[in-house]
mmCIF file of C-alpha atoms in Angstrom:
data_model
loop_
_atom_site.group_PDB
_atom_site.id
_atom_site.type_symbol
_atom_site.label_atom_id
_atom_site.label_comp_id
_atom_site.label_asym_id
_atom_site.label_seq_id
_atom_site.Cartn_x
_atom_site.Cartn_y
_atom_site.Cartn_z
ATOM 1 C CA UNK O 286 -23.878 29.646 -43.442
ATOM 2 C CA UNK O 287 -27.434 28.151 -42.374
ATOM 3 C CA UNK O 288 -25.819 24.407 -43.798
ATOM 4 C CA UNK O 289 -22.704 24.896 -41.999
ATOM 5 C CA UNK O 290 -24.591 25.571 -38.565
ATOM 6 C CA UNK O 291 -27.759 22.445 -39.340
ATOM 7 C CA UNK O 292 -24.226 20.268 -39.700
ATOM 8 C CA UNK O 293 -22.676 21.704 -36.466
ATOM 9 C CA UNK O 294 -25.779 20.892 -34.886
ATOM 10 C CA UNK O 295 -26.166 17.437 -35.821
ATOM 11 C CA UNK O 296 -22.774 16.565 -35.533
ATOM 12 C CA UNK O 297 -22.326 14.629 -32.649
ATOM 13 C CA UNK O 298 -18.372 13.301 -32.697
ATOM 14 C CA UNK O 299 -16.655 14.415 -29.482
ATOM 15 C CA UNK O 300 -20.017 13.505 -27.749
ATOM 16 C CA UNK O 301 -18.725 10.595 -26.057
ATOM 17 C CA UNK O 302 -15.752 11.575 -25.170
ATOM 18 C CA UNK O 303 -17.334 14.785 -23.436
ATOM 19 C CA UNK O 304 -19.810 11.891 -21.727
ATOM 20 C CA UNK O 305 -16.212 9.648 -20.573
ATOM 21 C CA UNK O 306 -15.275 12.198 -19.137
ATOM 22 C CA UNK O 307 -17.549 13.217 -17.150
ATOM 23 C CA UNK O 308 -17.895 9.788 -15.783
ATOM 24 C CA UNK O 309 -14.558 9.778 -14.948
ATOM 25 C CA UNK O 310 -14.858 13.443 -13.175
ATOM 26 C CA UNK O 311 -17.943 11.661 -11.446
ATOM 27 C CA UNK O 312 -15.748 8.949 -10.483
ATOM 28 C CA UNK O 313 -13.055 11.225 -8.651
ATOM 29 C CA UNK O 314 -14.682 13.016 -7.074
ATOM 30 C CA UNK O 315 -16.891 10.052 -5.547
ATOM 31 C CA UNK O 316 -13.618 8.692 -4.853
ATOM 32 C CA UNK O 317 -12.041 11.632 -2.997
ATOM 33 C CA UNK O 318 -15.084 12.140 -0.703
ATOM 34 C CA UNK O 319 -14.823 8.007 0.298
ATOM 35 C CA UNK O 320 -10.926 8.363 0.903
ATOM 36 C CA UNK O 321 -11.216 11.580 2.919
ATOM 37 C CA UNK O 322 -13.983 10.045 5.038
ATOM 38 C CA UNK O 323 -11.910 6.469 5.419
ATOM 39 C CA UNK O 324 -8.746 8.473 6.221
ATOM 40 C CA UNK O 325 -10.648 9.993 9.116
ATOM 41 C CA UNK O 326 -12.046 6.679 10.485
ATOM 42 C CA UNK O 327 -8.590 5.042 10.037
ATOM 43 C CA UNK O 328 -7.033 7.812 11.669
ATOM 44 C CA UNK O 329 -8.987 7.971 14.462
ATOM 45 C CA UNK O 330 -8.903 3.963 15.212
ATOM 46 C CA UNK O 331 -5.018 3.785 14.565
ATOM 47 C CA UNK O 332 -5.218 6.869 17.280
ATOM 48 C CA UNK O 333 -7.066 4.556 19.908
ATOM 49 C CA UNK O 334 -4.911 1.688 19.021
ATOM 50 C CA UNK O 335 -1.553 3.757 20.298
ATOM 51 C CA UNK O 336 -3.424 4.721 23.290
ATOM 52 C CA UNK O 337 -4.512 1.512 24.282
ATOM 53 C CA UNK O 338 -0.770 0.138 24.189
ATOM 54 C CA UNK O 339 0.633 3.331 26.010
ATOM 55 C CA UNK O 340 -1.912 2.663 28.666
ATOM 56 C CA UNK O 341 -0.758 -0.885 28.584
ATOM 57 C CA UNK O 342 2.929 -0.431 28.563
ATOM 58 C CA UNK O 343 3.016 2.124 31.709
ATOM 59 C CA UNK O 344 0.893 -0.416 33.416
ATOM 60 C CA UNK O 345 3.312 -3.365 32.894
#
């Protein structure tokens, strides 16, 4: 039992893959907070836009 639990401690396969992904979790969720912030910005320009050429049509 003690050489069977010195091995499972020393054994290190699946290591890397544990490390990939939590780079990749890392990278999701960096990338969900930048889209949800963008989509605001955009959202709120594209809103000013459509304003701007209502207020421009009715004055024509």
């Amino acid at each position: 039992m003690t050489k069977f639990l010195n091995q499972f401690a020393q054994d290190e396969s699946g290591a890397t893959a544990i490390e990939y992904g939590l780079i990749a979790a890392l990278i999701a969720v960096a990338l969900i907070t930048v889209l949800g912030t963008v989509s605001t910005q955009l959202s709120g320009t594209f809103s000013k836009v459509a304003d701007k050429l209502k207020t421009a049509n009715a004055a024509a």
